[in-house]
Short mmCIF file of C-alpha atoms in Angstrom, two decimals:
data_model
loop_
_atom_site.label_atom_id
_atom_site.label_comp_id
_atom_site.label_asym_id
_atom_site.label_seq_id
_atom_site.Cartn_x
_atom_site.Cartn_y
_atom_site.Cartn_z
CA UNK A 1 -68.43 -229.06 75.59
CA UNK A 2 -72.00 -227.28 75.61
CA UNK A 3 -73.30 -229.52 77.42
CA UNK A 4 -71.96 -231.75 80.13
CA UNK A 5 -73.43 -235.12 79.34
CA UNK A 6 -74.62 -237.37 82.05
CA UNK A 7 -74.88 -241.24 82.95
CA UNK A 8 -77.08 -242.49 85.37
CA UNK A 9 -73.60 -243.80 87.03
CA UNK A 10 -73.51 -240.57 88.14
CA UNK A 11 -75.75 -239.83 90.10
CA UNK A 12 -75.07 -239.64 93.93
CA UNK A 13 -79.00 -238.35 94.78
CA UNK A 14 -82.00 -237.82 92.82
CA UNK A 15 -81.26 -234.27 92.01
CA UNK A 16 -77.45 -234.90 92.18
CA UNK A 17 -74.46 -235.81 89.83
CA UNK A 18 -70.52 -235.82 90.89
CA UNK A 19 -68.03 -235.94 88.31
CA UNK A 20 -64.57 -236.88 88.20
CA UNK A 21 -63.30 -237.62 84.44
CA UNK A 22 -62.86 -235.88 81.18
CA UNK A 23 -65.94 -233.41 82.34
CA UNK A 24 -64.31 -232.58 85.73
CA UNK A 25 -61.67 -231.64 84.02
CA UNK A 26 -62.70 -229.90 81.20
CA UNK A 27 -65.39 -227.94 83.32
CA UNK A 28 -62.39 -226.57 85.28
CA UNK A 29 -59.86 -226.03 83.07
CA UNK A 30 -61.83 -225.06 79.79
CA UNK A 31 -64.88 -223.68 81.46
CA UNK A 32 -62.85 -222.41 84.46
CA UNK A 33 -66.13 -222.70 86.56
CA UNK A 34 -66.59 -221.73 89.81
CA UNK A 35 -69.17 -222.75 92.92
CA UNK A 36 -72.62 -220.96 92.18
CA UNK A 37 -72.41 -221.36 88.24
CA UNK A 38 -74.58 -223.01 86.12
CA UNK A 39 -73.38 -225.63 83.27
CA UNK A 40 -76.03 -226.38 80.47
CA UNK A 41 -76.53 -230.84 81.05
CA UNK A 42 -78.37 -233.32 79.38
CA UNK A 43 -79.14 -236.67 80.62
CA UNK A 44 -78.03 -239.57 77.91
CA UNK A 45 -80.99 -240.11 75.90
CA UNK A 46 -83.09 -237.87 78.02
CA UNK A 47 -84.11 -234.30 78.29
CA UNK A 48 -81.63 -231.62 78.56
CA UNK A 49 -81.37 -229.17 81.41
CA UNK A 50 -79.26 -227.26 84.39
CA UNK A 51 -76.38 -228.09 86.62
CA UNK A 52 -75.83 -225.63 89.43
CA UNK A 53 -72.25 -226.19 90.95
CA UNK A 54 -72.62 -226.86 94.39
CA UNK A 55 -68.89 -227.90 94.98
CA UNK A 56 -65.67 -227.79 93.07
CA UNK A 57 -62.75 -230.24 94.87
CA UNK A 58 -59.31 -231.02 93.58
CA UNK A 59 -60.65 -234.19 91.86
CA UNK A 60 -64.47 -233.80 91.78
CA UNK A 61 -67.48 -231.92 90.89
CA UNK A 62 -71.00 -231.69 92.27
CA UNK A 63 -73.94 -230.22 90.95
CA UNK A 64 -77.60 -230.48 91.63
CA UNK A 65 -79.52 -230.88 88.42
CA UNK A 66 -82.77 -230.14 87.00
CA UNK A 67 -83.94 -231.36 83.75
CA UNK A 68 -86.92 -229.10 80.95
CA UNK A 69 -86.12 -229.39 77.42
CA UNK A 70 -86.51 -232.03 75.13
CA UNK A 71 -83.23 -232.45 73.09
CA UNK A 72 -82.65 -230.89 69.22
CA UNK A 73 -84.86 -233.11 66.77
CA UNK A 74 -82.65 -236.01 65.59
CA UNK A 75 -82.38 -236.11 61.51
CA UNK A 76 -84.90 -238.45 59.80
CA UNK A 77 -81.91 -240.79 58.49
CA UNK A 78 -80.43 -244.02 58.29
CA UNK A 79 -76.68 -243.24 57.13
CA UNK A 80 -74.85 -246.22 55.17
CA UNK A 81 -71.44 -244.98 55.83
CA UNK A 82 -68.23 -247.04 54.04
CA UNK A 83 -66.20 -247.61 56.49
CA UNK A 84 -63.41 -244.70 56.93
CA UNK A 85 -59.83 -245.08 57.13
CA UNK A 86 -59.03 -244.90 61.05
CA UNK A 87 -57.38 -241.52 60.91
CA UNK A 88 -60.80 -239.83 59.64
CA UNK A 89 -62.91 -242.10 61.09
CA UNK A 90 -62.86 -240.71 64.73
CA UNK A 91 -63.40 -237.09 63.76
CA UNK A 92 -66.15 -238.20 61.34
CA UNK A 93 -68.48 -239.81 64.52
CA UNK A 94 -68.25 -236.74 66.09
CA UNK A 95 -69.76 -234.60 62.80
CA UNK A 96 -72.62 -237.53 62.15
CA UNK A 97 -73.06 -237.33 66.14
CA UNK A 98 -73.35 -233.38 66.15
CA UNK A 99 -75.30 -233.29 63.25
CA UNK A 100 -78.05 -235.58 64.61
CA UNK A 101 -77.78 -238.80 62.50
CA UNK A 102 -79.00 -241.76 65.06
CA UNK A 103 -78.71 -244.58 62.88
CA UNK A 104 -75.02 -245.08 61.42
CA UNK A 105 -74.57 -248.30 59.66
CA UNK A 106 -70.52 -248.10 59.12
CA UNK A 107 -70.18 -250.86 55.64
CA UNK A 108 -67.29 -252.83 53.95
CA UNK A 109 -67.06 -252.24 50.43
CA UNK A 110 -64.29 -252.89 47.87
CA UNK A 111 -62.64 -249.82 48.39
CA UNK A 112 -62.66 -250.30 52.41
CA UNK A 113 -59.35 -252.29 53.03
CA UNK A 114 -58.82 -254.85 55.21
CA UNK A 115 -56.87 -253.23 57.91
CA UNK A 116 -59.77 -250.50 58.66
CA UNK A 117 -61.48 -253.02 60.35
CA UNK A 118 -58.96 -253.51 62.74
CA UNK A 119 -58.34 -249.76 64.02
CA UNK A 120 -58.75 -249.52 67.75
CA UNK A 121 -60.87 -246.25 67.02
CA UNK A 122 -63.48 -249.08 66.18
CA UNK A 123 -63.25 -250.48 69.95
CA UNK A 124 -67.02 -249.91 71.36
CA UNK A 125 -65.29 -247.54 74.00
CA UNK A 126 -63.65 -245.47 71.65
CA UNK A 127 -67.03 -245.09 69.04
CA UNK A 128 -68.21 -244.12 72.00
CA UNK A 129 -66.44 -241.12 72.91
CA UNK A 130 -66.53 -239.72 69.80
CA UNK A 131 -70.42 -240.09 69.78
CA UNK A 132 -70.38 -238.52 73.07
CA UNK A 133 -67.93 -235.57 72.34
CA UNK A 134 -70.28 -235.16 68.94
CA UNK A 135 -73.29 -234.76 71.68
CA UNK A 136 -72.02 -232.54 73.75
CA UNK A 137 -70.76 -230.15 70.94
CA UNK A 138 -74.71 -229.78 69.22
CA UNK A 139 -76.56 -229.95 73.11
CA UNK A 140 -77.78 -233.27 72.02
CA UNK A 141 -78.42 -236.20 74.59
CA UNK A 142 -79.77 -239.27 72.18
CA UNK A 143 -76.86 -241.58 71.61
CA UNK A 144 -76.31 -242.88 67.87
CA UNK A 145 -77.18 -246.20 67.28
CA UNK A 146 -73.99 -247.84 65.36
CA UNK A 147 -74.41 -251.21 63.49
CA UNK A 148 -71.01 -252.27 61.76
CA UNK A 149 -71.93 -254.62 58.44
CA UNK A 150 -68.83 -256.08 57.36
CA UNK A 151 -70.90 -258.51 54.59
CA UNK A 152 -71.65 -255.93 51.67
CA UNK A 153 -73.43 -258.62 49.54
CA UNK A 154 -75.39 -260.48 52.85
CA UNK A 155 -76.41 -256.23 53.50
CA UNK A 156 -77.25 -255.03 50.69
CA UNK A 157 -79.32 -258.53 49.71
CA UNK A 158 -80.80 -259.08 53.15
CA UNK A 159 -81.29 -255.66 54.74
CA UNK A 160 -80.77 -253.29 52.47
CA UNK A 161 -84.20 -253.27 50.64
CA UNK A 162 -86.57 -253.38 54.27
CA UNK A 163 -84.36 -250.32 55.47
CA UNK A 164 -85.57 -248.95 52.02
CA UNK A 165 -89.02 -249.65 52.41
CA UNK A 166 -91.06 -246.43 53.14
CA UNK A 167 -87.76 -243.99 52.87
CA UNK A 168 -86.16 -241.58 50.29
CA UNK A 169 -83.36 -244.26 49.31
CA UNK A 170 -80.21 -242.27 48.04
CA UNK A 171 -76.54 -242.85 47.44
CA UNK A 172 -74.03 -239.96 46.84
CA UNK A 173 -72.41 -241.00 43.67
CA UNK A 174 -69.97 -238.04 41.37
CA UNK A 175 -70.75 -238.37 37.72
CA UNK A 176 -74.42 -239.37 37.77
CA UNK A 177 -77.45 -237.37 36.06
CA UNK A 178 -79.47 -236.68 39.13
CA UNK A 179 -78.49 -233.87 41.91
CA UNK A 180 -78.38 -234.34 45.32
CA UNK A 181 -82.17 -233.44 46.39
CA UNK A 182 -82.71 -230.64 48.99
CA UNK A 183 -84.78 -229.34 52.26
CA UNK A 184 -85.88 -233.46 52.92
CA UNK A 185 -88.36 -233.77 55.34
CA UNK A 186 -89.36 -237.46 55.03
CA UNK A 187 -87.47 -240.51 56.40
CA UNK A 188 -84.50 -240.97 54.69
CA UNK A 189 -81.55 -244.02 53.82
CA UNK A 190 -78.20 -242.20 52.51
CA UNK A 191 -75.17 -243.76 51.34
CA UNK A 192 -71.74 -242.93 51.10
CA UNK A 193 -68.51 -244.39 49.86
CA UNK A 194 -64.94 -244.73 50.59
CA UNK A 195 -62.40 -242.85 49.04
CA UNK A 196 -62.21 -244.04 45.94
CA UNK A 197 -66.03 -244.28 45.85
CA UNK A 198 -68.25 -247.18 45.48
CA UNK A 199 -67.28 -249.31 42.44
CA UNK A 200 -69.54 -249.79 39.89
CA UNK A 201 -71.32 -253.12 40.73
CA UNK A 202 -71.57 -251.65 43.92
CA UNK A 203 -73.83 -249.17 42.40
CA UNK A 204 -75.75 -251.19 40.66
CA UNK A 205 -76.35 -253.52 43.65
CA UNK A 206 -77.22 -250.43 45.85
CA UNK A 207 -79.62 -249.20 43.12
CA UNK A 208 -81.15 -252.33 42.92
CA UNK A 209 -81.95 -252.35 46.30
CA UNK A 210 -83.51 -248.50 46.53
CA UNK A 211 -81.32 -246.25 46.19
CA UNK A 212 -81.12 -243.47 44.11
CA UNK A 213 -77.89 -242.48 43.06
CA UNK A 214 -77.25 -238.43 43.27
CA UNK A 215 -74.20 -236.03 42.83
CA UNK A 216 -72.59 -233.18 45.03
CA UNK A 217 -71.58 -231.43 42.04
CA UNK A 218 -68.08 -231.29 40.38
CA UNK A 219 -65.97 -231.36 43.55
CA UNK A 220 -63.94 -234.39 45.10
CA UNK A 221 -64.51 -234.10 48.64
CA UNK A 222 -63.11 -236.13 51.46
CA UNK A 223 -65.11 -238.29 53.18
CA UNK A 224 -65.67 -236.17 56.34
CA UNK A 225 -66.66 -233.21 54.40
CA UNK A 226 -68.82 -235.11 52.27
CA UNK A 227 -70.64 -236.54 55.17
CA UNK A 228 -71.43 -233.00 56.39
CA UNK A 229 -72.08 -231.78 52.98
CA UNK A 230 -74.17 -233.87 52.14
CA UNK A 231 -76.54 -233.69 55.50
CA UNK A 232 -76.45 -229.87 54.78
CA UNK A 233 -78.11 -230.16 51.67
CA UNK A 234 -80.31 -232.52 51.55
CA UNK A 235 -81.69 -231.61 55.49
CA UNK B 1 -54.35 -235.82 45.50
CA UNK B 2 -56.63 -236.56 42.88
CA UNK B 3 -55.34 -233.55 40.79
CA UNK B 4 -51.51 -233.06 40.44
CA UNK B 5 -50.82 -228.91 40.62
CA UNK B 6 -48.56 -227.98 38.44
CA UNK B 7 -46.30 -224.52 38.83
CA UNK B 8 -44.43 -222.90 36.04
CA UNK B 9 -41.18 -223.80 37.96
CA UNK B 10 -41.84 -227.27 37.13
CA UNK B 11 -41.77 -227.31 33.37
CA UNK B 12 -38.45 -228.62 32.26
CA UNK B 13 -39.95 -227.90 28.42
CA UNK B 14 -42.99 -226.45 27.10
CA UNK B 15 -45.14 -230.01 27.84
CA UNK B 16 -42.69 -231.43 30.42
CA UNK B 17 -43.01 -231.30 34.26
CA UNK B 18 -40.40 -232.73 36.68
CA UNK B 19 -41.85 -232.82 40.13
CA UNK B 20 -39.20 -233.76 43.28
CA UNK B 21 -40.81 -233.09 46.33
CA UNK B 22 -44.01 -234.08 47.87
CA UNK B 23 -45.92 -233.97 44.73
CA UNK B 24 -43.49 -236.71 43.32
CA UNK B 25 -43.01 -238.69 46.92
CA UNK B 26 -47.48 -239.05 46.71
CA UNK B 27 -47.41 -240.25 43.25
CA UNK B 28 -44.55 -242.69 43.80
CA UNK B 29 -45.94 -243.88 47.61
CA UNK B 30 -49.54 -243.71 47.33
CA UNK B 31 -50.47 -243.94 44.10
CA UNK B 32 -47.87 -246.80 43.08
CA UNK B 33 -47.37 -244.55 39.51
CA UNK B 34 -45.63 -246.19 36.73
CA UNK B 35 -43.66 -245.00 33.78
CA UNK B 36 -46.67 -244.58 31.23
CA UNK B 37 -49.22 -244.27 33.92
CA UNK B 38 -51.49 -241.59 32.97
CA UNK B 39 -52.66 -238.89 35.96
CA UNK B 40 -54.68 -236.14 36.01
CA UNK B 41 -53.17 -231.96 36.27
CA UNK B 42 -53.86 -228.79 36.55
CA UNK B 43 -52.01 -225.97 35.97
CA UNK B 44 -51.80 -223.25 38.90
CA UNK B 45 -54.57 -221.01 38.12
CA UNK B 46 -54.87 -222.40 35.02
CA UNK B 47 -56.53 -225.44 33.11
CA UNK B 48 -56.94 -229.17 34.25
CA UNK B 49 -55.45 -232.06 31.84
CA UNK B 50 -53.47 -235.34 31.70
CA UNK B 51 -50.41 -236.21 32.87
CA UNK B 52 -48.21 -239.06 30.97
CA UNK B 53 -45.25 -240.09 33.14
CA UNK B 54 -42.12 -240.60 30.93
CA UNK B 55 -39.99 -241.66 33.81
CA UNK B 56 -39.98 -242.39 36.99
CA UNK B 57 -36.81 -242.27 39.28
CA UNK B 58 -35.27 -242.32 42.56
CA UNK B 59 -35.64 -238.90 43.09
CA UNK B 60 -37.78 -237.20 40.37
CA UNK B 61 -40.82 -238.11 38.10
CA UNK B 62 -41.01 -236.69 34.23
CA UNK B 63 -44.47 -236.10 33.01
CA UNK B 64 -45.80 -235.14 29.27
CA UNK B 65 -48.15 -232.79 29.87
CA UNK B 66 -51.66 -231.59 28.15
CA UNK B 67 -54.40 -229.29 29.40
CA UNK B 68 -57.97 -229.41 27.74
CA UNK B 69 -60.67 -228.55 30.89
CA UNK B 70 -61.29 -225.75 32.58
CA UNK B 71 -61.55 -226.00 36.32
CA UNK B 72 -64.49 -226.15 38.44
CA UNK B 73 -66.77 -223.51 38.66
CA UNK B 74 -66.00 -221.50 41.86
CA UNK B 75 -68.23 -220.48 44.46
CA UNK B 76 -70.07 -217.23 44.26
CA UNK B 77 -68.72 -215.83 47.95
CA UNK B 78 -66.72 -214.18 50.15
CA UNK B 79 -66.24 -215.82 53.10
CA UNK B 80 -65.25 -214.17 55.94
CA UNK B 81 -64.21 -215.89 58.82
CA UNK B 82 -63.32 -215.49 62.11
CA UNK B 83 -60.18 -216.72 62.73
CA UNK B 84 -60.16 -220.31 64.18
CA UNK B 85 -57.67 -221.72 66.70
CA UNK B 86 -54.18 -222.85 64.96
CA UNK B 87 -55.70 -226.88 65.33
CA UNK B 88 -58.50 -226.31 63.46
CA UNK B 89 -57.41 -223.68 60.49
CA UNK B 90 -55.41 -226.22 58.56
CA UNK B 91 -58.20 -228.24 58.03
CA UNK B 92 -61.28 -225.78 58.29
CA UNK B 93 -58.56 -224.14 55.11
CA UNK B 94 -58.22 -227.56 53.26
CA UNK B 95 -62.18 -227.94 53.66
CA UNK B 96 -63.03 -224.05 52.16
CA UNK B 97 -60.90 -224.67 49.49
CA UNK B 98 -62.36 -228.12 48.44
CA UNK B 99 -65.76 -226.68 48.78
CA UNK B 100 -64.42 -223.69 45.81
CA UNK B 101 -64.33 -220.56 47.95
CA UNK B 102 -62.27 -218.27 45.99
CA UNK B 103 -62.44 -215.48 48.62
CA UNK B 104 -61.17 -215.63 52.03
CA UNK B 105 -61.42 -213.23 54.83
CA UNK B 106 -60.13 -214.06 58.52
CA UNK B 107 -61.42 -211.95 60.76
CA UNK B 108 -60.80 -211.03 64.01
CA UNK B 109 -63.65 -211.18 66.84
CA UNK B 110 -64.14 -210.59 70.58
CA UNK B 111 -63.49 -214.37 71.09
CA UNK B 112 -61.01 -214.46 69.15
CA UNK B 113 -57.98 -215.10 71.25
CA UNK B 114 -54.82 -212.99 70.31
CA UNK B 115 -52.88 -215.76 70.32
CA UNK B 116 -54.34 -217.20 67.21
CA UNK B 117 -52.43 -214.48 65.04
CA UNK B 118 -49.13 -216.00 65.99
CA UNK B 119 -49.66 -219.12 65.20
CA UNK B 120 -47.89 -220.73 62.21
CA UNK B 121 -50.52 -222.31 61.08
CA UNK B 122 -50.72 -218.65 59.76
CA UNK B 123 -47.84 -218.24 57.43
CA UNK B 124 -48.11 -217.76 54.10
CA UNK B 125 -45.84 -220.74 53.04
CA UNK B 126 -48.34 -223.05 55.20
CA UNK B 127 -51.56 -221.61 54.55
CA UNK B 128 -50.71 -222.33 50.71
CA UNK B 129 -49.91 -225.47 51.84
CA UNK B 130 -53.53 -226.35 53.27
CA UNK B 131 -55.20 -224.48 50.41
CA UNK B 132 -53.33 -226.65 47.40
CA UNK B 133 -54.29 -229.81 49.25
CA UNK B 134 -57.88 -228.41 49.11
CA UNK B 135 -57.85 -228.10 45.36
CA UNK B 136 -55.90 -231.39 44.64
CA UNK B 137 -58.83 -232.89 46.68
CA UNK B 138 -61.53 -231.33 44.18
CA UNK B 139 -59.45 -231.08 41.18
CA UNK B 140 -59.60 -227.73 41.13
CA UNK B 141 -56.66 -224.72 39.46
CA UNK B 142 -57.83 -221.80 41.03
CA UNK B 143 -55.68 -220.64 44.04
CA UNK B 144 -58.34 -219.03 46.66
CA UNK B 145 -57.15 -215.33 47.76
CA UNK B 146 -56.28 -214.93 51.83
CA UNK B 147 -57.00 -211.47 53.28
CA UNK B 148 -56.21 -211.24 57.16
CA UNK B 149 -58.22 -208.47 58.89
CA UNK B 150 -57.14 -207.89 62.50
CA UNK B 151 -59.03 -204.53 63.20
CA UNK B 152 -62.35 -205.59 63.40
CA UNK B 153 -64.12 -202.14 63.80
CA UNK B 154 -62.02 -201.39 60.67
CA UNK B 155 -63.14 -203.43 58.73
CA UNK B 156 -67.10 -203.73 59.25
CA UNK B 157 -66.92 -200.24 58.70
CA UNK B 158 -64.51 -199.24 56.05
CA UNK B 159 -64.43 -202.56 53.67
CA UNK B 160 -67.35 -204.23 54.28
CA UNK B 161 -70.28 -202.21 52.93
CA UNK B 162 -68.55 -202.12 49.42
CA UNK B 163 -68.03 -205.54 49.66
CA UNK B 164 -71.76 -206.03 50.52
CA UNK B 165 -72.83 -203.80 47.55
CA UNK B 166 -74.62 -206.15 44.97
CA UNK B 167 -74.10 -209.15 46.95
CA UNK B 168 -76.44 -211.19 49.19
CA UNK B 169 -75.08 -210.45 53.01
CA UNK B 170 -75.07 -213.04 55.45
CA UNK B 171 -74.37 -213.76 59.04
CA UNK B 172 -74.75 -216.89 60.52
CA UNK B 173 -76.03 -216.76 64.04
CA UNK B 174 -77.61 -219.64 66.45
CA UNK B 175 -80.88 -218.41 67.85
CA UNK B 176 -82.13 -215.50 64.90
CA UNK B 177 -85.88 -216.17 63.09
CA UNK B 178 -84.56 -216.45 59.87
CA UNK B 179 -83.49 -219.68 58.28
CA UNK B 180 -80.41 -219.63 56.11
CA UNK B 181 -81.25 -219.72 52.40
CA UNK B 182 -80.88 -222.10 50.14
CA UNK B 183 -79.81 -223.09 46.46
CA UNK B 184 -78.17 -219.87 46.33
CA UNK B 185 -77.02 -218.55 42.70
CA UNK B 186 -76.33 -214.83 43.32
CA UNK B 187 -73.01 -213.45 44.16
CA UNK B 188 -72.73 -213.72 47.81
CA UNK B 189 -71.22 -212.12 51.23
CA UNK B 190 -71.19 -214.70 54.44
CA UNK B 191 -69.44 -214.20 57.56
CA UNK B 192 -69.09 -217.08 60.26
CA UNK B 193 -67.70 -216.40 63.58
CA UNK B 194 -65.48 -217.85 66.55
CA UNK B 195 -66.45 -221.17 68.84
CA UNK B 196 -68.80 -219.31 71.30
CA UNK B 197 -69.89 -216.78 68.04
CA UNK B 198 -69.71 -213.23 67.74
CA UNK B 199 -70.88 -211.40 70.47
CA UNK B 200 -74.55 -209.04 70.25
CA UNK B 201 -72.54 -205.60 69.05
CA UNK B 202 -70.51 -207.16 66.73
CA UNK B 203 -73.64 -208.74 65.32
CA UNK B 204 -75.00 -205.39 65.18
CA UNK B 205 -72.55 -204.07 63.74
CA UNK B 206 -72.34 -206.83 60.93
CA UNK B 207 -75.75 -206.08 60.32
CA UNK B 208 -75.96 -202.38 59.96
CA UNK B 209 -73.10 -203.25 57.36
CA UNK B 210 -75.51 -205.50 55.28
CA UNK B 211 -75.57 -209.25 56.41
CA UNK B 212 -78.69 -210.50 57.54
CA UNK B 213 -78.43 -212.72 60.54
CA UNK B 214 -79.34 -216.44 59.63
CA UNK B 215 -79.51 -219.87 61.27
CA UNK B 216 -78.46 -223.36 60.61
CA UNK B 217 -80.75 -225.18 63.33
CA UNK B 218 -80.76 -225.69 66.91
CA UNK B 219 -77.42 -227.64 66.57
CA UNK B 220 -74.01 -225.54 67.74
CA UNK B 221 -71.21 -227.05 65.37
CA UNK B 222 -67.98 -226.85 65.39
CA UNK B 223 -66.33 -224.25 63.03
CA UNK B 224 -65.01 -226.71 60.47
CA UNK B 225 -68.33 -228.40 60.47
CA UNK B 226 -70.63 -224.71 60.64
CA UNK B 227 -68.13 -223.66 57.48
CA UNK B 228 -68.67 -227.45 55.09
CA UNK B 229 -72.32 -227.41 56.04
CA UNK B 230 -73.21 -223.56 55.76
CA UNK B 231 -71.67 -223.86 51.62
CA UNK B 232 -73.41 -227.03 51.10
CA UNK B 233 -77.10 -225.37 52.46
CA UNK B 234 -76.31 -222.21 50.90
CA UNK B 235 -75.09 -223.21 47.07
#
């Protein structure tokens, strides 16, 4: 946690926060803070800034706060993400949230199965602390926007081509001619399949709509390392 | 596993394999195999081919086996690396050898907790564990070489100038002017340090060596993420 993360729910003054979860804890027994230290904070989707511990109980924290800095510049992306199997998919939030994607579109495709959909890591609560542990780990405050699509055909038809529209289209694809471009500074729509990949009419229905498909190279990766691969090279 | 690796201790005749453990448990549970299923294989350190299965048991799976394709090209780096805490090497080593490092240094650092050298995550039997699973995962032969350094002062002094010597030297380092390079084709040195990075004398130090300080971005990753996106900017 490099930066404590904070809700409006917890304020208890203007210039005042108290924490008792996850944070309280972590600030005492990971940090190992002590009255008179300062924690780096951030105020969800605001600026980031300093908590001063004022008091350190056996099941709560106080700190008056102070807010200067605008938080790291978000990436200029949508990301159209196949939905991950639930065992990756938790650990993958947290790299899109550290690396500053705020759109995530998670998609069915073929390859998805059924059962993904299902995973309790998909539960609103759960995206969200994953999101939020992704924050706190790259000093970010500006909470991802998620949008689950579980209609490939109604997406890609219906939405697809306006998110398109005035963005660098692309979808990661091994095999094809084109290489994964670099050092992007424009807006941006990225996709990336499942394990297994996207199947071919897939492709063709994603190209259709504006994207360019482009290669990583020779490698197989897993999803998770694609994802940050793939930000890491073309950002 | 979308590569099977094969060992010499599996050939049961000059183009026969018989694989019992794992290996065979994967190809049976996972990928539903049947007798004259072809897969694809590589040969430890050697090349990639195909795979016929001639039989399929309870307890064992024969393959006919052919090599015709060399490997993927490997990376142009060492990497040295701090060492990470036991929870995170597995993967962060499954990750570096997807991504084709060939070279492997894990270093010890300031923050570096002692504990980390005990782990056993650590032994040899295990870290070749995490490292095949990286090359099934990109279809790759080539088993990366470990080296454990656990005298920093040592090292940076004794081994790594010559390892610097006709190689681009890199450190990566939150905060420093210079961006990290990019589309890198040159033989190249990169160290990457602990959660909470190496401290300013050991940067020094790395420096005076011959790496040249570098940054990713405002964003503080994680060292699995720091390691997948540093390769993917750099090559």
């Amino acid at each position: 946690m490099n930066l404590v993360l904070l809700f409006n729910t917890d304020f208890i003054a203007d210039d005042q926060v108290q924490l008792t979860d996850r944070r309280f804890e972590h600030i005492q027994q990971v940090h190992r803070a002590q009255v008179g230290d300062q924690l780096t904070v951030g105020l969800l989707n605001g600026q980031v800034g300093t908590g001063l511990i004022l008091s350190l109980e056996d099941h709560a924290i106080v700190m008056s706060v102070s807010f200067h800095k605008a938080p790291p510049a978000p990436l200029p992306l949508t990301l159209i993400l196949a939905l991950p199997r639930p065992r990756m998919l938790g650990r993958t939030l947290q790299h899109i949230s550290t690396l500053g994607v705020k759109k995530l579109i998670l998609l069915n495709t073929q390859r998805v199965e059924k059962s993904y959909w299902m995973s309790p890591v998909l539960k609103p609560e759960k995206v969200e602390e994953h999101l939020i542990l992704g924050l706190e780990q790259a000093k970010d405050t500006l909470m991802p926007e998620l949008i689950l699509e579980k209609n490939f055909q109604a997406f890609v038809e219906q939405r697809l081509p306006d998110l398109c529209q005035n963005s660098l289209g692309l979808v990661a694809h091994p095999g094809v001619p084109d290489a994964c471009p670099r050092a992007v500074t424009e807006q941006t729509t990225l996709a990336i399949g499942p394990e297994g990949g996207f199947i071919p009419t897939e492709i063709q229905q994603l190209t259709a709509a504006g994207l360019k498909p482009v290669h990583m190279g020779d490698r197989i990766m897993r999803v998770e390392t694609a994802v940050t691969a793939l930000l890491a090279r073309i950002f």
